[in-house]
Short mmCIF file of C-alpha atoms in Angstrom, two decimals:
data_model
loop_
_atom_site.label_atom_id
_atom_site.label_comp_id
_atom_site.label_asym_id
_atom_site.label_seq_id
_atom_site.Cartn_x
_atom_site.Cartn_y
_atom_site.Cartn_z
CA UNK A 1 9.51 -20.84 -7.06
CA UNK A 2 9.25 -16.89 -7.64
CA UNK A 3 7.44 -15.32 -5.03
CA UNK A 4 6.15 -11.86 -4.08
CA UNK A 5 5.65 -10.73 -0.26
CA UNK A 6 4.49 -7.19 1.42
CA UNK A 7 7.08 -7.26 4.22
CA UNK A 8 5.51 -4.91 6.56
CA UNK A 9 4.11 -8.38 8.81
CA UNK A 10 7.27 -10.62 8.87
CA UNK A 11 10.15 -10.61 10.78
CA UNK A 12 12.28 -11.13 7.63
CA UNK A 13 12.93 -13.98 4.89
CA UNK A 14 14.66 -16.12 7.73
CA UNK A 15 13.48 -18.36 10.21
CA UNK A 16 13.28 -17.15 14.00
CA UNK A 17 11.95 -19.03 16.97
CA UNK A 18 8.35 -17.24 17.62
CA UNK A 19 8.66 -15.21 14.89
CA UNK A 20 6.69 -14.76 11.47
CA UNK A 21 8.45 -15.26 8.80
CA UNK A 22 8.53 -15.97 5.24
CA UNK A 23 10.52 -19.17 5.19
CA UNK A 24 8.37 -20.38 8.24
CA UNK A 25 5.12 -19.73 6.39
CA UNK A 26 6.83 -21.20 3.81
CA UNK A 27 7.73 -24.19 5.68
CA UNK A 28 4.94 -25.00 7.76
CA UNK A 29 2.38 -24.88 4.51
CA UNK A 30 4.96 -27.60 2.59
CA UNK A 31 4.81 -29.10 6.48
CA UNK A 32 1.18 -29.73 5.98
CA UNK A 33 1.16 -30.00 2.25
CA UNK A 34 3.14 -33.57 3.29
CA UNK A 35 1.13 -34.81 6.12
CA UNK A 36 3.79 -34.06 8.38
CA UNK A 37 7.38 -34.07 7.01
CA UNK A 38 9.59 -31.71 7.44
CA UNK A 39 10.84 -29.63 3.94
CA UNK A 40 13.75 -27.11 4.71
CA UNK A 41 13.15 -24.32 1.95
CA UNK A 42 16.38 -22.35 0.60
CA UNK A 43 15.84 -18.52 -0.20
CA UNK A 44 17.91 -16.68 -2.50
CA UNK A 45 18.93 -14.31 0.24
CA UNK A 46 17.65 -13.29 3.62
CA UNK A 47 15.37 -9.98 3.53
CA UNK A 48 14.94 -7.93 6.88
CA UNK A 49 11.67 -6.97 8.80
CA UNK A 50 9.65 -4.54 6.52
CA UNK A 51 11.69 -5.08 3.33
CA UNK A 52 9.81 -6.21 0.32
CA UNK A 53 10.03 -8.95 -2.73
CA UNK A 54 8.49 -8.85 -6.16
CA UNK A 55 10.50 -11.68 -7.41
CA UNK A 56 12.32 -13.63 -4.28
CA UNK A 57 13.39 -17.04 -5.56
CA UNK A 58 12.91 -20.32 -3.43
CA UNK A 59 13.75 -23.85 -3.76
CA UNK A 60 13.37 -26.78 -2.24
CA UNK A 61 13.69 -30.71 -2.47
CA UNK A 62 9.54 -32.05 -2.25
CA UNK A 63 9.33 -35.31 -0.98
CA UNK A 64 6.63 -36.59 -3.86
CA UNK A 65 6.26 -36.08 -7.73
CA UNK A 66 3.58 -33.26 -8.13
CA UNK A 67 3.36 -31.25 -11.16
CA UNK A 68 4.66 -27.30 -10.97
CA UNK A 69 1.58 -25.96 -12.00
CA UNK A 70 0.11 -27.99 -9.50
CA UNK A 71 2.16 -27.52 -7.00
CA UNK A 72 1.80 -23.08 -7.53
CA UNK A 73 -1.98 -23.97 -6.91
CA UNK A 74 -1.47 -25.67 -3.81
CA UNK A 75 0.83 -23.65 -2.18
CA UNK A 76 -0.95 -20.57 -3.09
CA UNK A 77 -3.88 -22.07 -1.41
CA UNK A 78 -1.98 -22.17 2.03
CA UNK A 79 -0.50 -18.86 1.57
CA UNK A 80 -1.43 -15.66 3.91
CA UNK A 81 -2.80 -12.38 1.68
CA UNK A 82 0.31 -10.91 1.89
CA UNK A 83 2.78 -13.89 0.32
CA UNK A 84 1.74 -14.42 -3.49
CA UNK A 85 3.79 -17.39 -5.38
CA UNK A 86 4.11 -16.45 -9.01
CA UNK A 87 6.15 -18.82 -10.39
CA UNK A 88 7.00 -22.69 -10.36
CA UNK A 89 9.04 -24.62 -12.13
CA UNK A 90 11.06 -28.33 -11.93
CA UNK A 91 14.94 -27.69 -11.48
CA UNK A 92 18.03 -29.93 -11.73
CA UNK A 93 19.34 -31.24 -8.78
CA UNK A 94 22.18 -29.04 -8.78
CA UNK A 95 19.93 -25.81 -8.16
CA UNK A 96 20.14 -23.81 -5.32
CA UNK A 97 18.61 -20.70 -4.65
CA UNK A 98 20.87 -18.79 -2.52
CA UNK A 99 24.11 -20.63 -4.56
CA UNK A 100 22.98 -21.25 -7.97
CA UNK A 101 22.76 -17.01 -8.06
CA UNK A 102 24.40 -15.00 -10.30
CA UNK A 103 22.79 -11.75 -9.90
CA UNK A 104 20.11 -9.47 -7.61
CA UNK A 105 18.29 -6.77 -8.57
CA UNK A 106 16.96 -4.21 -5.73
CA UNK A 107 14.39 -1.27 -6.17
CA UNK A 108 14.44 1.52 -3.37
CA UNK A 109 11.34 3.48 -3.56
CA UNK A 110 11.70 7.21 -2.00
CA UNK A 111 8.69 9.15 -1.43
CA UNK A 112 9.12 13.27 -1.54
CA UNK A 113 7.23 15.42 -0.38
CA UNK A 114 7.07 17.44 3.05
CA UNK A 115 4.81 15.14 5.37
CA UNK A 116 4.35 11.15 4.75
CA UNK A 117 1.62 10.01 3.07
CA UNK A 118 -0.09 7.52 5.09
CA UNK A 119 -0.85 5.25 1.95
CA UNK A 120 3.01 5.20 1.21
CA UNK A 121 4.17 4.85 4.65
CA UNK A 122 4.95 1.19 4.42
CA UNK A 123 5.99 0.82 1.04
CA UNK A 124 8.48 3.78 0.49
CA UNK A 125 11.34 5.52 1.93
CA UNK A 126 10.71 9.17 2.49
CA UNK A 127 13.05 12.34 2.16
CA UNK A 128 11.26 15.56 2.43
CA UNK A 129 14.70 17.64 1.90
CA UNK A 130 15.07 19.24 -1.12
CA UNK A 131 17.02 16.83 -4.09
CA UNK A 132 18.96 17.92 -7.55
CA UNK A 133 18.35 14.42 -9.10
CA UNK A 134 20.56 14.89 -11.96
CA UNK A 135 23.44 14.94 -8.99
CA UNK A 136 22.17 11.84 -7.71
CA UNK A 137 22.37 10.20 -11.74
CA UNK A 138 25.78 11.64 -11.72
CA UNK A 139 26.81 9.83 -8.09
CA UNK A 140 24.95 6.74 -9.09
CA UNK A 141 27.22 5.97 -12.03
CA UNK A 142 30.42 5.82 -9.79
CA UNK A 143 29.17 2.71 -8.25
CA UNK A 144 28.74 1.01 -11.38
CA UNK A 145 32.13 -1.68 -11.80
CA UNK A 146 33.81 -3.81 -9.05
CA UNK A 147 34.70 -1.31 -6.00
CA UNK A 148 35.04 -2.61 -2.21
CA UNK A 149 31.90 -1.60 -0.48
CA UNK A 150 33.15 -2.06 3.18
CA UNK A 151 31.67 1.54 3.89
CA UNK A 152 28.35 0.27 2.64
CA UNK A 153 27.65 -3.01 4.86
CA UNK A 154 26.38 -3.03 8.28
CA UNK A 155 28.66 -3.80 10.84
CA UNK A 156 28.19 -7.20 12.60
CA UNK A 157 28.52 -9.43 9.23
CA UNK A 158 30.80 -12.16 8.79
CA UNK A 159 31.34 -11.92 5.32
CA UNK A 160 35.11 -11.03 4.80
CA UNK A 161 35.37 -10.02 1.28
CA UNK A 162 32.95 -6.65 0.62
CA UNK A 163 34.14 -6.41 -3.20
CA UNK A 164 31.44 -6.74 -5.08
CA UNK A 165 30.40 -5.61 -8.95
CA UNK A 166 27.65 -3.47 -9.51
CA UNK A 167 26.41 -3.37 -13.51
CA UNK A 168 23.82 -0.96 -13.05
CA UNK A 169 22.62 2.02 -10.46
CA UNK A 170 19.72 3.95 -11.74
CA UNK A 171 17.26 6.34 -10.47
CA UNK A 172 14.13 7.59 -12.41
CA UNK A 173 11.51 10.29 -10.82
CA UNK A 174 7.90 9.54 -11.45
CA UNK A 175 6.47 13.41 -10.92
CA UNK A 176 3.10 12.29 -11.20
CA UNK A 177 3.60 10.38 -7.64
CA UNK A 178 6.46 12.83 -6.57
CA UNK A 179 8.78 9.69 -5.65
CA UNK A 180 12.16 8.43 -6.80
CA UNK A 181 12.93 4.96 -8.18
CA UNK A 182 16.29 3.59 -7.93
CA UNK A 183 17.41 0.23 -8.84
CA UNK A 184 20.85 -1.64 -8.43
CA UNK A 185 21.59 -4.79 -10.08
CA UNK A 186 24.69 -6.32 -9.18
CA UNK A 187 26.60 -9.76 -8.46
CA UNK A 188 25.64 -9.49 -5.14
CA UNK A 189 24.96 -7.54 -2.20
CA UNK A 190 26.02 -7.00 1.56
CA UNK A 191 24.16 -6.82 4.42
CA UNK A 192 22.17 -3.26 4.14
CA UNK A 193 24.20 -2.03 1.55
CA UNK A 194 21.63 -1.00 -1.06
CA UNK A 195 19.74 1.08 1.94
CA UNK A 196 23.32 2.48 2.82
CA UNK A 197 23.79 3.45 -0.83
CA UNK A 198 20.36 5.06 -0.94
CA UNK A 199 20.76 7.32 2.21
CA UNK A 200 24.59 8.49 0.86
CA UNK A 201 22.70 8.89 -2.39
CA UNK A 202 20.11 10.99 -1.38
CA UNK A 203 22.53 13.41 1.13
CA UNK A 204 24.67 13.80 -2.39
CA UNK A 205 21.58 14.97 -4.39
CA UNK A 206 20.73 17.64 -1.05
CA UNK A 207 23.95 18.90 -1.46
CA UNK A 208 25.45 17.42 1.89
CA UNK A 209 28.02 15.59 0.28
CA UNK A 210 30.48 15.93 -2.51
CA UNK A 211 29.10 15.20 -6.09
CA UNK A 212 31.66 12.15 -6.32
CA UNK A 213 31.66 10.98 -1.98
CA UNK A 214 30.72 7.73 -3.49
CA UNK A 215 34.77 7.07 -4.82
CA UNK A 216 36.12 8.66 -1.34
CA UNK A 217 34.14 6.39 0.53
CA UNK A 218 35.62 3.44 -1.51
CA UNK A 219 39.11 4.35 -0.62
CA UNK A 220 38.35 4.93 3.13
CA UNK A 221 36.68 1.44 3.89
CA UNK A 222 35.16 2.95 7.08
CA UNK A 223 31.23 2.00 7.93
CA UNK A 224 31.35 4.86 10.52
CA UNK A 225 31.95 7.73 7.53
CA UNK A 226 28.44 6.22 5.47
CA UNK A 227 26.32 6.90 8.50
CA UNK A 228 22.46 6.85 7.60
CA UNK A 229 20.65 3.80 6.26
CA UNK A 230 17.53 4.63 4.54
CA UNK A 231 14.45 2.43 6.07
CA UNK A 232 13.69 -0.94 5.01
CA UNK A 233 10.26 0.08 4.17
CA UNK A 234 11.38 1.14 0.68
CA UNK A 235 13.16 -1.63 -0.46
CA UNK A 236 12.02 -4.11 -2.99
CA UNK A 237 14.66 -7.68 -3.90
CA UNK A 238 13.14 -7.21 -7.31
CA UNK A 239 14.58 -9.99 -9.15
CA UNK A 240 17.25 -12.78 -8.87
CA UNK A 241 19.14 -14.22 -12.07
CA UNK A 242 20.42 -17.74 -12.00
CA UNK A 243 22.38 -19.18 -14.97
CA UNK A 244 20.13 -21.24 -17.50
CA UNK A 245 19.13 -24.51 -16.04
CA UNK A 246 20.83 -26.60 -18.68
CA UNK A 247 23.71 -24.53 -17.71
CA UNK A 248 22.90 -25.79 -14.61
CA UNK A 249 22.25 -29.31 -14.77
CA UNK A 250 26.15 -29.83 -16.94
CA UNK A 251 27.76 -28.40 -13.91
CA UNK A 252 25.42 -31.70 -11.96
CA UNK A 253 27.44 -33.76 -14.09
CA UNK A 254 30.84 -32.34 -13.79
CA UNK A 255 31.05 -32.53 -10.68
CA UNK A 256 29.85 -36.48 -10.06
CA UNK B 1 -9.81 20.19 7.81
CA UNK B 2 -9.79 17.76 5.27
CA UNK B 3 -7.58 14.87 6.34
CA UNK B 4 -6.18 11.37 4.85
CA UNK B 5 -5.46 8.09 6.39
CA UNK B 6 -4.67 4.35 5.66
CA UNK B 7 -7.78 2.89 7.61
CA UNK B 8 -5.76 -0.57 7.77
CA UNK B 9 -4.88 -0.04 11.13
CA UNK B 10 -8.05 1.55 12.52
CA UNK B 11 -11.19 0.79 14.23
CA UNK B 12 -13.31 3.05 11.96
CA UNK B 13 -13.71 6.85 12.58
CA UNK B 14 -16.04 6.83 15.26
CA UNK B 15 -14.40 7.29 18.97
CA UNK B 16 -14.89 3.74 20.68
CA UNK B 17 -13.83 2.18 23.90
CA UNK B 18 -10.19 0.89 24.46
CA UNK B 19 -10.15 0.92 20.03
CA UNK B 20 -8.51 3.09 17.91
CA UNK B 21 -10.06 5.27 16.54
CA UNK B 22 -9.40 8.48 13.90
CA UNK B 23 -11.20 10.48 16.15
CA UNK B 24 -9.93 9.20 19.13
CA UNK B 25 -6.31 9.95 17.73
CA UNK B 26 -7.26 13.57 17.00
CA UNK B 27 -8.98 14.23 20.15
CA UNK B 28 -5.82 13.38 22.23
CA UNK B 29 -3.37 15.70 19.78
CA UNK B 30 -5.34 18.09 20.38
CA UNK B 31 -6.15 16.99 24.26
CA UNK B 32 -2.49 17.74 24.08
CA UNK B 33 -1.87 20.87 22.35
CA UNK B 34 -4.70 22.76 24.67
CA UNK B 35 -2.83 20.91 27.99
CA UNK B 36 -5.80 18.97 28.94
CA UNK B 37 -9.12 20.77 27.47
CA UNK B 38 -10.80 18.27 25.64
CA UNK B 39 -11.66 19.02 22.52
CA UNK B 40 -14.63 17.50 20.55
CA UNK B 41 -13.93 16.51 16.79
CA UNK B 42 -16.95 16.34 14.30
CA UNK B 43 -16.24 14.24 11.13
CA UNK B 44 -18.41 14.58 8.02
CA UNK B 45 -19.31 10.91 8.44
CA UNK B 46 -17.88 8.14 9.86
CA UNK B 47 -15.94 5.16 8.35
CA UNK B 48 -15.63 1.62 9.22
CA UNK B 49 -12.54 -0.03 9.96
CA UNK B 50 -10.29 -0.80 7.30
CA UNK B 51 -11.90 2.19 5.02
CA UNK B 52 -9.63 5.05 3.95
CA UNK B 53 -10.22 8.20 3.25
CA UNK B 54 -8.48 10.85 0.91
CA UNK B 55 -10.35 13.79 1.95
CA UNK B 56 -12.34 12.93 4.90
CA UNK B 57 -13.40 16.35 6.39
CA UNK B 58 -13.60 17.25 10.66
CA UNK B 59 -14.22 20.71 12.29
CA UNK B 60 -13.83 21.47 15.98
CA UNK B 61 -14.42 24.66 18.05
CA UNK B 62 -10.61 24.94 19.65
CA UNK B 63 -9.94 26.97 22.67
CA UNK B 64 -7.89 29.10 21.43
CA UNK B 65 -6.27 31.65 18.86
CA UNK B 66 -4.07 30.00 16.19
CA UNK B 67 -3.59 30.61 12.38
CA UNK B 68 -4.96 27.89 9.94
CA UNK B 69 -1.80 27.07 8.66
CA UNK B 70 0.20 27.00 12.18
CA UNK B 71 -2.51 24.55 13.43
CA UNK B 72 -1.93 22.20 10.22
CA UNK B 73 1.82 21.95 11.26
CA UNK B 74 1.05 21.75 15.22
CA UNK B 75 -1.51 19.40 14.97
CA UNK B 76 0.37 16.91 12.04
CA UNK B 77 3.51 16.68 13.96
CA UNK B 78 0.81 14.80 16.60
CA UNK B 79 -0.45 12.58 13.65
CA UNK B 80 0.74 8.95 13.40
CA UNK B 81 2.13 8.24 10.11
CA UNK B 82 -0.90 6.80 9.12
CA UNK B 83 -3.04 10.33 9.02
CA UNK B 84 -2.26 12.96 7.40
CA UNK B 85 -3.32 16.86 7.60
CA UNK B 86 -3.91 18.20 4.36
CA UNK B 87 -5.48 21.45 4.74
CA UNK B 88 -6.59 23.18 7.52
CA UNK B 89 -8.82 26.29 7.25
CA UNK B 90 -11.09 28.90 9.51
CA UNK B 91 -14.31 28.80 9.13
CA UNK B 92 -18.06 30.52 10.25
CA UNK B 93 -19.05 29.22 13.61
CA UNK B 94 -22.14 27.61 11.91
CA UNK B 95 -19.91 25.52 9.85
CA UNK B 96 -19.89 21.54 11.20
CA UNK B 97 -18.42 18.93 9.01
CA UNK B 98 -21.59 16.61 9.17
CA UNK B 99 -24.45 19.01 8.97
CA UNK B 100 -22.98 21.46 6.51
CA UNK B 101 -22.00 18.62 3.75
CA UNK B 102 -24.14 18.58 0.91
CA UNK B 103 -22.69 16.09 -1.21
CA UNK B 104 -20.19 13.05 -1.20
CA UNK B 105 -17.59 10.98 -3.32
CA UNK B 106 -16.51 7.32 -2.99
CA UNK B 107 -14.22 5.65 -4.64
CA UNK B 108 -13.91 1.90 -4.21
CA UNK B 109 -10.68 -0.24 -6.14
CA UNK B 110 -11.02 -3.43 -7.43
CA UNK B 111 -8.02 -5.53 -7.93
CA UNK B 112 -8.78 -8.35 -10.86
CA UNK B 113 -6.73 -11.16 -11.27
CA UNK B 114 -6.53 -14.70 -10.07
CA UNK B 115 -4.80 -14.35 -6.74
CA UNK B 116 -4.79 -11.63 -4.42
CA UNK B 117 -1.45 -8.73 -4.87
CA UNK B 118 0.35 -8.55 -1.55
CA UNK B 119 0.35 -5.04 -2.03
CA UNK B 120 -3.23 -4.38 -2.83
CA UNK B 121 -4.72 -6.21 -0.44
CA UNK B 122 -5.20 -3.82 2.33
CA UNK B 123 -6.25 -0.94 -0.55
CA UNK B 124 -8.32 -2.64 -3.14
CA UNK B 125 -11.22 -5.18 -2.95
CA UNK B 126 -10.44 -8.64 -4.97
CA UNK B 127 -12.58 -10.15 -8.07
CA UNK B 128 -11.26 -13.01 -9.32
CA UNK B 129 -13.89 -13.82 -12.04
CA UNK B 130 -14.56 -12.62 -15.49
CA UNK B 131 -16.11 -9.07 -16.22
CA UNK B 132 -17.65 -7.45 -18.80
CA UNK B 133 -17.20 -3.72 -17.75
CA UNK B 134 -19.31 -2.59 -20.38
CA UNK B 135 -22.05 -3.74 -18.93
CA UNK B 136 -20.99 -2.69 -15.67
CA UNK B 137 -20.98 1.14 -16.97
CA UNK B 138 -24.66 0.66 -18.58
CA UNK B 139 -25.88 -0.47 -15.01
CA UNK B 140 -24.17 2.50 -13.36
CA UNK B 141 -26.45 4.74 -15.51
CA UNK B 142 -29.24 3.22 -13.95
CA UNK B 143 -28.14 4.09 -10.03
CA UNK B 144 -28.34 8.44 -10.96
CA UNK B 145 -30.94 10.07 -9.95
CA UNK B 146 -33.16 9.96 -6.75
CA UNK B 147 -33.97 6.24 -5.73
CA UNK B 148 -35.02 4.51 -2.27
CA UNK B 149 -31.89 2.47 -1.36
CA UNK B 150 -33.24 0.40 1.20
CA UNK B 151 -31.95 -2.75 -1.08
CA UNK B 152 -28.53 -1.27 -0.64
CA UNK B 153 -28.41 -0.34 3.27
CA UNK B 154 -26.78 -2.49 5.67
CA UNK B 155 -29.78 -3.76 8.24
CA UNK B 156 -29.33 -2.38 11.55
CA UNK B 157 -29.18 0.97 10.73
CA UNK B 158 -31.28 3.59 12.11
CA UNK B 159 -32.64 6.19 9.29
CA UNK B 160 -35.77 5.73 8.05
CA UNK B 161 -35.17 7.85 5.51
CA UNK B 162 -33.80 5.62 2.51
CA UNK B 163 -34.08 8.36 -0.68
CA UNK B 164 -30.76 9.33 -1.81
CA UNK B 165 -29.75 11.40 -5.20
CA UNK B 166 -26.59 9.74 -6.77
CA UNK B 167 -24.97 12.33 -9.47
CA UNK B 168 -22.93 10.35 -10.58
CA UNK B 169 -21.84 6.70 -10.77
CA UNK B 170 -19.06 5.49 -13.03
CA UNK B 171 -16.35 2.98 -13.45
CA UNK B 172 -12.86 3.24 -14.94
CA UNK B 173 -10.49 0.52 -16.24
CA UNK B 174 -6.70 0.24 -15.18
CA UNK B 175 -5.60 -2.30 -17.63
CA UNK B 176 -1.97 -1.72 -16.77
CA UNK B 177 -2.44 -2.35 -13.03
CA UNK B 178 -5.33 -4.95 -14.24
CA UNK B 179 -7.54 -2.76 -11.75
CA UNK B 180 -11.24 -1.06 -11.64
CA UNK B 181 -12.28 2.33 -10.11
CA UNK B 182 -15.76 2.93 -9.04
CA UNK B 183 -16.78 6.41 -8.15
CA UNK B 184 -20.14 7.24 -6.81
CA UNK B 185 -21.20 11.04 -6.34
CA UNK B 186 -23.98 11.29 -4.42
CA UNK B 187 -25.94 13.76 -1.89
CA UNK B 188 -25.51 11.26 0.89
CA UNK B 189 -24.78 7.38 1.46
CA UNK B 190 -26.63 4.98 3.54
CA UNK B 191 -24.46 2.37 5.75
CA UNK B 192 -22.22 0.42 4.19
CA UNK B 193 -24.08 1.68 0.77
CA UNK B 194 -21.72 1.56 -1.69
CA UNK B 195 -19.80 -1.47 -1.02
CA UNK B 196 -23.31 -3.52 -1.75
CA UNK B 197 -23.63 -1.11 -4.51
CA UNK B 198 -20.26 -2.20 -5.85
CA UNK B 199 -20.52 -5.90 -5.10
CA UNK B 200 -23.95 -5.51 -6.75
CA UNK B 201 -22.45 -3.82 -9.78
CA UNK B 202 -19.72 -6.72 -10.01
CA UNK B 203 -22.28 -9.56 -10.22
CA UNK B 204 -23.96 -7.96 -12.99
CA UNK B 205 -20.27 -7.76 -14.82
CA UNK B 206 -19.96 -11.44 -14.12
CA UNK B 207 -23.53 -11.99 -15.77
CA UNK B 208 -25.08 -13.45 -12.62
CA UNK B 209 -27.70 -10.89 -12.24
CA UNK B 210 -29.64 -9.37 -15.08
CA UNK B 211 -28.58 -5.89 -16.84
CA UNK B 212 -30.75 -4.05 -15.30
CA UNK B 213 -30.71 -5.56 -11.60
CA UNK B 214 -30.11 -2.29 -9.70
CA UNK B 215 -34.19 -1.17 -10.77
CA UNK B 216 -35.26 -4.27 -9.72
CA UNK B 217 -34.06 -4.05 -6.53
CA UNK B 218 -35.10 -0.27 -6.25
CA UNK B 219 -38.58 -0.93 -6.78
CA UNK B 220 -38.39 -4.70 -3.68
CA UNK B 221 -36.65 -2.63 -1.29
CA UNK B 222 -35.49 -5.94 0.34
CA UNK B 223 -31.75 -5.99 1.54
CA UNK B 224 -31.63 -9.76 1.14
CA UNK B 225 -31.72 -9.64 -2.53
CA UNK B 226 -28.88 -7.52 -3.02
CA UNK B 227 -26.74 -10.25 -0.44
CA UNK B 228 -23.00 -9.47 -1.20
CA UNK B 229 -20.70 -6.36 0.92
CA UNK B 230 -17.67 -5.77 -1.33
CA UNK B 231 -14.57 -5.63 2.06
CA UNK B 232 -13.77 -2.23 3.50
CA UNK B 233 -10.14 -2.41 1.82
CA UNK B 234 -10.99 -1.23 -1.39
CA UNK B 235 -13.30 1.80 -0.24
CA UNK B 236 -12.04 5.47 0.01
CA UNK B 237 -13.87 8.73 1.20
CA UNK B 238 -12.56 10.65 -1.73
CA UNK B 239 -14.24 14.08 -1.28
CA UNK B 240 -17.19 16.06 0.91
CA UNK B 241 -18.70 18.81 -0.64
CA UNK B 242 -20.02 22.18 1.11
CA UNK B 243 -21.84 25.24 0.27
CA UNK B 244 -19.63 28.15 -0.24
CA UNK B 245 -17.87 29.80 3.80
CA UNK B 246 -20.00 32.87 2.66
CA UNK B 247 -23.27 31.04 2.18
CA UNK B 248 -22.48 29.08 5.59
CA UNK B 249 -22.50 32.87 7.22
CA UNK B 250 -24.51 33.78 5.83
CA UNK B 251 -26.94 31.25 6.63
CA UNK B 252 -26.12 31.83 10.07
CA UNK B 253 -27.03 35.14 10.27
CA UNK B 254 -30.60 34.20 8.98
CA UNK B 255 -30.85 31.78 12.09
CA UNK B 256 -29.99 34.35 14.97
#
């Protein structure tokens, strides 16, 4: 399932005791859905508190044959305003959200603009420094490739390689709304590395850092020398690419 | 000064008990910035809870010398991120933001579409069911003018009163965020007014009341028949109107 959520209200993707989250709404509506049994849902990725998803991909084993289109009506029916399912669809066995995944793309919206609108508050970053966004284009297309981004992930995780591959870093300016767009679609992400990339981002386009930090901070592989990380309420997991399902349903067979 | 904020989070305008309030939230800044002299806050009108406002307008007599734009900085740097201080100016001592208005603008958003947007759901009202905007705009035409709008005031309130003049009433199609715009530009709005105008208006889109509903219910003045109160989400106080500062003086003057 494809699913859109306003994360202002949950305390992130993942399940925590006492907590709201997504997967426990998520789990507790299948729960009832059932009469009772338990269904473990599989995200493609945690989000954090506050942070956003216009596409997050879910899956699931049901324990019953119901129909997808059904089975969007239904569990849209149980879902709070704020949690919209978009998509369904039947998968191979073999399909897993979080390791079927070939590819994320995030969207970090920045808001400009001297105080902070209170209509954008929750749904945008917000730098009211002055920018040269053609510095920040410039910066943006050093991340593109396969670079160690050890200066970009939050201390604290336990993933040991930080190389990842980045395809595509973009930022567009929408002057009408006086906010900045940027997007990064890549293999796969570390744990608050797209709102690490947006903060160094936005200190290169104020003129705080060098025009090409982004390559130094590569080669230094030191957290500490990143510093800021731009609030989660800009960021958006935007979409999440899996490989076709046919693709998906040979590999099944492979590997029986 | 003319003012925005996200009503999400608030109990309406109006200072009440233990709630808050707008009002209540200005009051203490400025509580604050005088070191304990209360100051009184006038709005043009009060919303309810959930309803935003663009340009809501307040004046208040402040104990005190300070420069228009000094007190727009002082006083936002007190503001929750939820208000925010557009423009502040001087004005005659005859000036208040209630009794000086002479005209107002709504706008109220509708979201269309089967299921409710995470995101719009705290800033738009929801219609899931087929419209025919045309014939929403042709019913529109019949709300201008001077009319009793005791068919479109919430019971309970306590002006007899019920002739208002609306200017102007029209709606505007969003195709690309599948949304609709009301505006309504009137000399004044009863309680709760325009969201039974608008769910009103929407009924006679869907074809369950007749073209030309809104004169019908001028002429029964019976609040039962016009039933349905689109939510507070969608609504926004867009704009107050005022004579020219000079007239206000002027009119002043006259009075001593």
């Amino acid at each position: 399932m494809t699913l859109a959520y306003d994360g202002t209200n949950f305390a992130g993707y993942q399940v925590q005791p006492k907590q709201r989250t997504v997967q426990g709404v998520l789990e507790k509506a299948l729960t009832k859905m059932t009469k009772g049994t338990h269904v473990h849902v599989d995200g493609s990725g945690r989000t954090d508190s506050g942070v956003h998803a216009l596409g997050q991909v879910i899956s699931f084993d049901y324990p019953g044959m119901i129909p997808a289109p059904s089975m969007l009506r239904a569990l849209n029916s149980l879902m709070p305003l704020d949690i919209e399912i978009l998509n369904a669809e039947i998968v191979p066995e073999a399909f897993h959200a979080r390791y079927s995944a070939v590819g994320k793309r995030y969207m970090y919206k920045v808001a400009r603009g001297r105080y902070t609108d209170p209509f954008k508050r929750l749904y945008t970053g917000h730098y009211p420094y002055p920018l040269d966004v053609d510095k920040i284009k410039i910066a943006l297309k050093d991340l593109e490739g396969t670079h160690d981004f050890t200066s970009f992930a939050a201390s604290g995780g336990v993933i040991v390689d930080k190389v990842r591959t980045i395809y595509e870093a973009t930022v567009t300016e929408d002057q009408a709304n006086n906010e900045l767009t940027f997007e990064f679609y890549g293999n796969g992400f570390l744990y608050n590395m797209v709102r690490i990339l947006v903060a160094t981002a936005l200190e290169i386009g104020n003129g705080r850092r060098d025009q090409h930090d982004f390559l130094r901070l590569f080669e230094v592989k030191d957290r500490q020398q990143a510093r800021g990380t731009a609030p989660a309420s800009g960021l958006y997991l935007k979409e999440v690419y899996y490989p076709s399902l046919d693709e998906i349903a040979k590999e099944t067979r492979k590997s029986h």
